[in-house]
JSON list of C-alpha atoms in Angstrom, two decimals:
[
{"chain": "A", "resi": 14, "resn": "MET", "atom": "CA", "xyz": [0.00, 0.00, 0.00]},
{"chain": "A", "resi": 15, "resn": "SER", "atom": "CA", "xyz": [2.61, 2.50, 0.98]},
{"chain": "A", "resi": 16, "resn": "ARG", "atom": "CA", "xyz": [4.86, 3.90, -1.65]},
{"chain": "A", "resi": 17, "resn": "SER", "atom": "CA", "xyz": [8.34, 5.19, -1.22]},
{"chain": "A", "resi": 18, "resn": "THR", "atom": "CA", "xyz": [9.69, 6.83, -4.32]},
{"chain": "A", "resi": 19, "resn": "THR", "atom": "CA", "xyz": [12.11, 9.60, -4.86]},
{"chain": "A", "resi": 20, "resn": "GLU", "atom": "CA", "xyz": [10.85, 13.05, -5.78]},
{"chain": "A", "resi": 21, "resn": "LYS", "atom": "CA", "xyz": [12.25, 12.50, -9.26]},
{"chain": "A", "resi": 22, "resn": "ASP", "atom": "CA", "xyz": [10.16, 9.32, -9.61]},
{"chain": "A", "resi": 23, "resn": "ASP", "atom": "CA", "xyz": [7.08, 11.18, -8.37]},
{"chain": "A", "resi": 24, "resn": "GLN", "atom": "CA", "xyz": [7.57, 13.89, -10.97]},
{"chain": "A", "resi": 25, "resn": "ALA", "atom": "CA", "xyz": [7.97, 11.31, -13.72]},
{"chain": "A", "resi": 26, "resn": "GLU", "atom": "CA", "xyz": [4.79, 9.53, -12.59]},
{"chain": "A", "resi": 27, "resn": "THR", "atom": "CA", "xyz": [2.71, 12.68, -12.74]},
{"chain": "A", "resi": 28, "resn": "ARG", "atom": "CA", "xyz": [4.07, 13.67, -16.16]},
{"chain": "A", "resi": 29, "resn": "ASP", "atom": "CA", "xyz": [3.52, 10.29, -17.79]},
{"chain": "A", "resi": 30, "resn": "ALA", "atom": "CA", "xyz": [-0.06, 9.85, -18.92]},
{"chain": "A", "resi": 31, "resn": "PRO", "atom": "CA", "xyz": [-1.43, 6.37, -18.41]},
{"chain": "A", "resi": 32, "resn": "GLY", "atom": "CA", "xyz": [-1.39, 4.25, -21.54]},
{"chain": "A", "resi": 33, "resn": "ARG", "atom": "CA", "xyz": [-4.40, 2.81, -23.28]},
{"chain": "A", "resi": 34, "resn": "GLY", "atom": "CA", "xyz": [-5.92, 0.16, -21.06]},
{"chain": "A", "resi": 35, "resn": "THR", "atom": "CA", "xyz": [-4.31, 1.61, -17.96]},
{"chain": "A", "resi": 36, "resn": "HIS", "atom": "CA", "xyz": [-6.45, 2.98, -15.18]},
{"chain": "A", "resi": 37, "resn": "ARG", "atom": "CA", "xyz": [-4.93, 4.99, -12.34]},
{"chain": "A", "resi": 38, "resn": "ILE", "atom": "CA", "xyz": [-7.55, 5.11, -9.61]},
{"chain": "A", "resi": 39, "resn": "LEU", "atom": "CA", "xyz": [-7.21, 7.32, -6.55]},
{"chain": "A", "resi": 40, "resn": "PHE", "atom": "CA", "xyz": [-9.54, 6.62, -3.62]},
{"chain": "A", "resi": 41, "resn": "VAL", "atom": "CA", "xyz": [-10.10, 9.58, -1.31]},
{"chain": "A", "resi": 42, "resn": "CYS", "atom": "CA", "xyz": [-11.48, 9.76, 2.24]},
{"chain": "A", "resi": 43, "resn": "THR", "atom": "CA", "xyz": [-10.72, 11.89, 5.28]},
{"chain": "A", "resi": 44, "resn": "GLY", "atom": "CA", "xyz": [-7.73, 10.50, 7.17]},
{"chain": "A", "resi": 45, "resn": "ASN", "atom": "CA", "xyz": [-6.52, 7.79, 4.76]},
{"chain": "A", "resi": 46, "resn": "THR", "atom": "CA", "xyz": [-6.48, 5.27, 7.60]},
{"chain": "A", "resi": 47, "resn": "CYS", "atom": "CA", "xyz": [-9.55, 3.12, 6.94]},
{"chain": "A", "resi": 48, "resn": "ARG", "atom": "CA", "xyz": [-11.96, 3.59, 4.01]},
{"chain": "A", "resi": 49, "resn": "SER", "atom": "CA", "xyz": [-9.58, 4.64, 1.25]},
{"chain": "A", "resi": 50, "resn": "PRO", "atom": "CA", "xyz": [-6.78, 2.21, 2.21]},
{"chain": "A", "resi": 51, "resn": "MET", "atom": "CA", "xyz": [-9.32, -0.63, 2.26]},
{"chain": "A", "resi": 52, "resn": "ALA", "atom": "CA", "xyz": [-10.59, 0.52, -1.15]},
{"chain": "A", "resi": 53, "resn": "GLU", "atom": "CA", "xyz": [-7.04, 0.70, -2.51]},
{"chain": "A", "resi": 54, "resn": "ALA", "atom": "CA", "xyz": [-6.33, -2.82, -1.21]},
{"chain": "A", "resi": 55, "resn": "ILE", "atom": "CA", "xyz": [-9.54, -4.22, -2.69]},
{"chain": "A", "resi": 56, "resn": "ALA", "atom": "CA", "xyz": [-8.82, -2.64, -6.07]},
{"chain": "A", "resi": 57, "resn": "THR", "atom": "CA", "xyz": [-5.24, -3.89, -6.01]},
{"chain": "A", "resi": 58, "resn": "ARG", "atom": "CA", "xyz": [-6.44, -7.41, -5.18]},
{"chain": "A", "resi": 59, "resn": "LEU", "atom": "CA", "xyz": [-9.04, -7.36, -7.97]},
{"chain": "A", "resi": 60, "resn": "ALA", "atom": "CA", "xyz": [-6.46, -6.05, -10.43]},
{"chain": "A", "resi": 61, "resn": "GLY", "atom": "CA", "xyz": [-4.10, -8.85, -9.41]},
{"chain": "A", "resi": 62, "resn": "GLU", "atom": "CA", "xyz": [-6.86, -11.35, -10.04]},
{"chain": "A", "resi": 63, "resn": "GLY", "atom": "CA", "xyz": [-7.20, -9.98, -13.58]},
{"chain": "A", "resi": 64, "resn": "ALA", "atom": "CA", "xyz": [-10.59, -8.31, -13.12]},
{"chain": "A", "resi": 65, "resn": "VAL", "atom": "CA", "xyz": [-9.42, -5.43, -15.36]},
{"chain": "A", "resi": 66, "resn": "ALA", "atom": "CA", "xyz": [-6.01, -5.16, -16.96]},
{"chain": "A", "resi": 67, "resn": "GLY", "atom": "CA", "xyz": [-3.71, -2.31, -16.10]},
{"chain": "A", "resi": 68, "resn": "VAL", "atom": "CA", "xyz": [-5.32, -0.96, -12.93]},
{"chain": "A", "resi": 69, "resn": "GLU", "atom": "CA", "xyz": [-3.13, 0.89, -10.45]},
{"chain": "A", "resi": 70, "resn": "ALA", "atom": "CA", "xyz": [-4.69, 2.08, -7.22]},
{"chain": "A", "resi": 71, "resn": "ARG", "atom": "CA", "xyz": [-3.65, 4.59, -4.59]},
{"chain": "A", "resi": 72, "resn": "SER", "atom": "CA", "xyz": [-5.38, 6.33, -1.74]},
{"chain": "A", "resi": 73, "resn": "ALA", "atom": "CA", "xyz": [-5.16, 9.66, 0.04]},
{"chain": "A", "resi": 74, "resn": "GLY", "atom": "CA", "xyz": [-7.01, 11.67, 2.65]},
{"chain": "A", "resi": 75, "resn": "VAL", "atom": "CA", "xyz": [-8.19, 15.27, 2.63]},
{"chain": "A", "resi": 76, "resn": "GLY", "atom": "CA", "xyz": [-7.21, 15.62, 6.29]},
{"chain": "A", "resi": 77, "resn": "ALA", "atom": "CA", "xyz": [-4.57, 12.92, 6.57]},
{"chain": "A", "resi": 78, "resn": "PHE", "atom": "CA", "xyz": [-1.58, 13.10, 8.86]},
{"chain": "A", "resi": 79, "resn": "PRO", "atom": "CA", "xyz": [1.14, 11.81, 6.52]},
{"chain": "A", "resi": 80, "resn": "GLY", "atom": "CA", "xyz": [2.72, 8.61, 7.75]},
{"chain": "A", "resi": 81, "resn": "SER", "atom": "CA", "xyz": [-0.09, 7.62, 10.11]},
{"chain": "A", "resi": 82, "resn": "PRO", "atom": "CA", "xyz": [-0.74, 3.88, 10.25]},
{"chain": "A", "resi": 83, "resn": "PRO", "atom": "CA", "xyz": [-4.09, 2.39, 9.28]},
{"chain": "A", "resi": 84, "resn": "SER", "atom": "CA", "xyz": [-6.76, 2.03, 11.93]},
{"chain": "A", "resi": 85, "resn": "GLU", "atom": "CA", "xyz": [-6.68, -1.21, 13.86]},
{"chain": "A", "resi": 86, "resn": "GLY", "atom": "CA", "xyz": [-10.25, -2.01, 12.79]},
{"chain": "A", "resi": 87, "resn": "ALA", "atom": "CA", "xyz": [-9.31, -1.72, 9.12]},
{"chain": "A", "resi": 88, "resn": "VAL", "atom": "CA", "xyz": [-6.23, -3.89, 9.68]},
{"chain": "A", "resi": 89, "resn": "ARG", "atom": "CA", "xyz": [-8.28, -6.62, 11.42]},
{"chain": "A", "resi": 90, "resn": "VAL", "atom": "CA", "xyz": [-11.10, -6.67, 8.88]},
{"chain": "A", "resi": 91, "resn": "ALA", "atom": "CA", "xyz": [-8.76, -6.69, 5.88]},
{"chain": "A", "resi": 92, "resn": "SER", "atom": "CA", "xyz": [-6.61, -9.38, 7.51]},
{"chain": "A", "resi": 93, "resn": "LYS", "atom": "CA", "xyz": [-9.65, -11.68, 7.73]},
{"chain": "A", "resi": 94, "resn": "ARG", "atom": "CA", "xyz": [-9.75, -11.47, 3.93]},
{"chain": "A", "resi": 95, "resn": "GLY", "atom": "CA", "xyz": [-6.07, -12.11, 3.40]},
{"chain": "A", "resi": 96, "resn": "ILE", "atom": "CA", "xyz": [-5.09, -8.46, 2.94]},
{"chain": "A", "resi": 97, "resn": "ASP", "atom": "CA", "xyz": [-2.28, -6.99, 5.01]},
{"chain": "A", "resi": 98, "resn": "LEU", "atom": "CA", "xyz": [-2.76, -3.24, 5.57]},
{"chain": "A", "resi": 99, "resn": "ARG", "atom": "CA", "xyz": [-0.04, -2.93, 8.22]},
{"chain": "A", "resi": 100, "resn": "GLY", "atom": "CA", "xyz": [2.45, -1.45, 5.73]},
{"chain": "A", "resi": 101, "resn": "HIS", "atom": "CA", "xyz": [0.07, 1.32, 4.65]},
{"chain": "A", "resi": 102, "resn": "ARG", "atom": "CA", "xyz": [0.91, 4.87, 5.70]},
{"chain": "A", "resi": 103, "resn": "ALA", "atom": "CA", "xyz": [-1.45, 7.79, 5.29]},
{"chain": "A", "resi": 104, "resn": "THR", "atom": "CA", "xyz": [-0.96, 10.17, 2.40]},
{"chain": "A", "resi": 105, "resn": "LEU", "atom": "CA", "xyz": [-2.32, 13.72, 2.34]},
{"chain": "A", "resi": 106, "resn": "LEU", "atom": "CA", "xyz": [-4.31, 14.57, -0.78]},
{"chain": "A", "resi": 107, "resn": "THR", "atom": "CA", "xyz": [-2.24, 16.94, -2.91]},
{"chain": "A", "resi": 108, "resn": "ARG", "atom": "CA", "xyz": [-2.20, 18.15, -6.48]},
{"chain": "A", "resi": 109, "resn": "ARG", "atom": "CA", "xyz": [0.51, 15.60, -7.18]},
{"chain": "A", "resi": 110, "resn": "GLU", "atom": "CA", "xyz": [-1.80, 12.75, -6.19]},
{"chain": "A", "resi": 111, "resn": "ILE", "atom": "CA", "xyz": [-4.61, 14.23, -8.27]},
{"chain": "A", "resi": 112, "resn": "GLU", "atom": "CA", "xyz": [-2.35, 14.70, -11.29]},
{"chain": "A", "resi": 113, "resn": "TRP", "atom": "CA", "xyz": [-1.31, 11.05, -11.06]},
{"chain": "A", "resi": 114, "resn": "ALA", "atom": "CA", "xyz": [-4.90, 9.75, -11.25]},
{"chain": "A", "resi": 115, "resn": "ASP", "atom": "CA", "xyz": [-7.14, 9.45, -14.25]},
{"chain": "A", "resi": 116, "resn": "LEU", "atom": "CA", "xyz": [-10.11, 8.44, -12.07]},
{"chain": "A", "resi": 117, "resn": "ILE", "atom": "CA", "xyz": [-10.67, 9.82, -8.57]},
{"chain": "A", "resi": 118, "resn": "LEU", "atom": "CA", "xyz": [-13.33, 8.14, -6.43]},
{"chain": "A", "resi": 119, "resn": "THR", "atom": "CA", "xyz": [-14.34, 9.84, -3.20]},
{"chain": "A", "resi": 120, "resn": "MET", "atom": "CA", "xyz": [-16.21, 8.57, -0.17]},
{"chain": "A", "resi": 121, "resn": "SER", "atom": "CA", "xyz": [-18.35, 11.70, 0.35]},
{"chain": "A", "resi": 122, "resn": "PRO", "atom": "CA", "xyz": [-19.43, 14.94, -1.34]},
{"chain": "A", "resi": 123, "resn": "GLY", "atom": "CA", "xyz": [-17.10, 16.88, 0.98]},
{"chain": "A", "resi": 124, "resn": "HIS", "atom": "CA", "xyz": [-14.13, 14.90, -0.29]},
{"chain": "A", "resi": 125, "resn": "LEU", "atom": "CA", "xyz": [-15.29, 15.54, -3.84]},
{"chain": "A", "resi": 126, "resn": "MET", "atom": "CA", "xyz": [-15.33, 19.29, -3.19]},
{"chain": "A", "resi": 127, "resn": "ARG", "atom": "CA", "xyz": [-11.72, 19.19, -1.96]},
{"chain": "A", "resi": 128, "resn": "VAL", "atom": "CA", "xyz": [-10.64, 17.19, -5.01]},
{"chain": "A", "resi": 129, "resn": "SER", "atom": "CA", "xyz": [-12.30, 19.83, -7.21]},
{"chain": "A", "resi": 130, "resn": "GLU", "atom": "CA", "xyz": [-10.51, 22.63, -5.33]},
{"chain": "A", "resi": 131, "resn": "LEU", "atom": "CA", "xyz": [-7.21, 20.91, -6.14]},
{"chain": "A", "resi": 132, "resn": "GLY", "atom": "CA", "xyz": [-8.04, 20.66, -9.84]},
{"chain": "A", "resi": 133, "resn": "GLY", "atom": "CA", "xyz": [-9.36, 17.12, -10.18]},
{"chain": "A", "resi": 134, "resn": "GLY", "atom": "CA", "xyz": [-13.03, 17.88, -10.74]},
{"chain": "A", "resi": 135, "resn": "ALA", "atom": "CA", "xyz": [-13.34, 16.50, -14.27]},
{"chain": "A", "resi": 136, "resn": "ARG", "atom": "CA", "xyz": [-11.84, 13.15, -13.26]},
{"chain": "A", "resi": 137, "resn": "ALA", "atom": "CA", "xyz": [-13.59, 12.83, -9.90]},
{"chain": "A", "resi": 138, "resn": "THR", "atom": "CA", "xyz": [-16.89, 11.52, -8.65]},
{"chain": "A", "resi": 139, "resn": "LEU", "atom": "CA", "xyz": [-18.37, 9.77, -5.67]},
{"chain": "A", "resi": 140, "resn": "LEU", "atom": "CA", "xyz": [-17.45, 6.10, -5.54]},
{"chain": "A", "resi": 141, "resn": "THR", "atom": "CA", "xyz": [-21.13, 5.25, -5.13]},
{"chain": "A", "resi": 142, "resn": "ALA", "atom": "CA", "xyz": [-22.11, 7.29, -8.19]},
{"chain": "A", "resi": 143, "resn": "TYR", "atom": "CA", "xyz": [-19.42, 5.84, -10.44]},
{"chain": "A", "resi": 144, "resn": "ALA", "atom": "CA", "xyz": [-20.20, 2.28, -9.37]},
{"chain": "A", "resi": 145, "resn": "GLU", "atom": "CA", "xyz": [-23.90, 2.79, -10.07]},
{"chain": "A", "resi": 146, "resn": "GLY", "atom": "CA", "xyz": [-23.26, 4.61, -13.34]},
{"chain": "A", "resi": 147, "resn": "THR", "atom": "CA", "xyz": [-25.19, 7.73, -12.33]},
{"chain": "A", "resi": 148, "resn": "GLU", "atom": "CA", "xyz": [-24.35, 11.15, -13.70]},
{"chain": "A", "resi": 149, "resn": "THR", "atom": "CA", "xyz": [-24.44, 13.34, -10.63]},
{"chain": "A", "resi": 150, "resn": "GLY", "atom": "CA", "xyz": [-24.23, 10.96, -7.73]},
{"chain": "A", "resi": 151, "resn": "ALA", "atom": "CA", "xyz": [-26.24, 13.32, -5.53]},
{"chain": "A", "resi": 152, "resn": "ASP", "atom": "CA", "xyz": [-28.56, 10.47, -4.57]},
{"chain": "A", "resi": 153, "resn": "SER", "atom": "CA", "xyz": [-25.85, 7.83, -4.39]},
{"chain": "A", "resi": 154, "resn": "GLY", "atom": "CA", "xyz": [-24.79, 8.60, -0.85]},
{"chain": "A", "resi": 155, "resn": "SER", "atom": "CA", "xyz": [-21.56, 8.47, 1.05]},
{"chain": "A", "resi": 156, "resn": "ILE", "atom": "CA", "xyz": [-19.56, 5.61, 2.48]},
{"chain": "A", "resi": 157, "resn": "PRO", "atom": "CA", "xyz": [-19.91, 5.97, 6.27]},
{"chain": "A", "resi": 158, "resn": "ASP", "atom": "CA", "xyz": [-16.65, 6.43, 8.17]},
{"chain": "A", "resi": 159, "resn": "PRO", "atom": "CA", "xyz": [-16.14, 3.50, 10.56]},
{"chain": "A", "resi": 160, "resn": "ILE", "atom": "CA", "xyz": [-13.30, 5.19, 12.49]},
{"chain": "A", "resi": 161, "resn": "GLY", "atom": "CA", "xyz": [-13.61, 4.38, 16.17]},
{"chain": "A", "resi": 162, "resn": "GLY", "atom": "CA", "xyz": [-16.41, 1.92, 15.51]},
{"chain": "A", "resi": 163, "resn": "SER", "atom": "CA", "xyz": [-16.75, -1.79, 16.11]},
{"chain": "A", "resi": 164, "resn": "ASP", "atom": "CA", "xyz": [-15.25, -4.46, 13.89]},
{"chain": "A", "resi": 165, "resn": "GLU", "atom": "CA", "xyz": [-18.80, -5.07, 12.64]},
{"chain": "A", "resi": 166, "resn": "GLU", "atom": "CA", "xyz": [-18.93, -1.47, 11.36]},
{"chain": "A", "resi": 167, "resn": "TYR", "atom": "CA", "xyz": [-15.56, -1.90, 9.67]},
{"chain": "A", "resi": 168, "resn": "ASP", "atom": "CA", "xyz": [-16.77, -5.18, 8.19]},
{"chain": "A", "resi": 169, "resn": "ARG", "atom": "CA", "xyz": [-19.92, -3.54, 6.77]},
{"chain": "A", "resi": 170, "resn": "THR", "atom": "CA", "xyz": [-17.78, -0.77, 5.29]},
{"chain": "A", "resi": 171, "resn": "TYR", "atom": "CA", "xyz": [-15.37, -3.28, 3.77]},
{"chain": "A", "resi": 172, "resn": "GLN", "atom": "CA", "xyz": [-18.22, -5.29, 2.26]},
{"chain": "A", "resi": 173, "resn": "ARG", "atom": "CA", "xyz": [-19.82, -2.17, 0.79]},
{"chain": "A", "resi": 174, "resn": "LEU", "atom": "CA", "xyz": [-16.49, -1.01, -0.65]},
{"chain": "A", "resi": 175, "resn": "GLU", "atom": "CA", "xyz": [-15.86, -4.43, -2.16]},
{"chain": "A", "resi": 176, "resn": "THR", "atom": "CA", "xyz": [-19.30, -4.52, -3.82]},
{"chain": "A", "resi": 177, "resn": "LEU", "atom": "CA", "xyz": [-18.89, -1.00, -5.20]},
{"chain": "A", "resi": 178, "resn": "ILE", "atom": "CA", "xyz": [-15.34, -1.58, -6.46]},
{"chain": "A", "resi": 179, "resn": "GLU", "atom": "CA", "xyz": [-16.41, -4.78, -8.20]},
{"chain": "A", "resi": 180, "resn": "LYS", "atom": "CA", "xyz": [-19.04, -2.65, -9.99]},
{"chain": "A", "resi": 181, "resn": "VAL", "atom": "CA", "xyz": [-16.35, -0.07, -10.84]},
{"chain": "A", "resi": 182, "resn": "PHE", "atom": "CA", "xyz": [-14.23, -2.83, -12.39]},
{"chain": "A", "resi": 183, "resn": "HIS", "atom": "CA", "xyz": [-17.21, -4.12, -14.39]},
{"chain": "A", "resi": 184, "resn": "ARG", "atom": "CA", "xyz": [-17.80, -0.60, -15.67]},
{"chain": "A", "resi": 185, "resn": "LEU", "atom": "CA", "xyz": [-14.14, -0.17, -16.64]},
{"chain": "A", "resi": 186, "resn": "ALA", "atom": "CA", "xyz": [-14.18, -3.54, -18.42]},
{"chain": "A", "resi": 187, "resn": "ASP", "atom": "CA", "xyz": [-17.35, -2.55, -20.30]},
{"chain": "A", "resi": 188, "resn": "GLU", "atom": "CA", "xyz": [-15.78, 0.78, -21.32]},
{"chain": "A", "resi": 189, "resn": "GLU", "atom": "CA", "xyz": [-12.67, -1.01, -22.60]},
{"chain": "A", "resi": 190, "resn": "ALA", "atom": "CA", "xyz": [-14.79, -3.50, -24.57]},
{"chain": "A", "resi": 191, "resn": "GLY", "atom": "CA", "xyz": [-17.01, -0.76, -26.03]}
]
């Protein structure tokens, strides 16, 4: 999950446009310690299973404290599914992250507003809206933040993210085929 690249590598990544069939997906939440890291891990797993070719996933938070570890609830719930989040470290949402992505999926309208303020508006939408194929997403809703909640709340969030991201991958596959 975590990435450690030199500044030179970061600059090269933001300059290079993704190739045909490549999808750079950025998941955005608040602190980048539970929802978006779980989403990144789910997308990475699905990409590894061949759900859609060429998917790269990252995550960031609009109010993240860079370097913070993932929440214990997210670690436990992901671990039950064979995903190790312990190496993840929070990343603050910046223009560099936005420039890297060709699709930005947010957990709430507030996150979407911040992405737009940083210049990613045309490539950004609510995760729920994109998964459902709706234009505006106003009725699609947010992904509730499980921070501080029970493992059952984290589990419900994980399951909802997994269902939505599977739909995202189906949509990407349909777009590639069409």
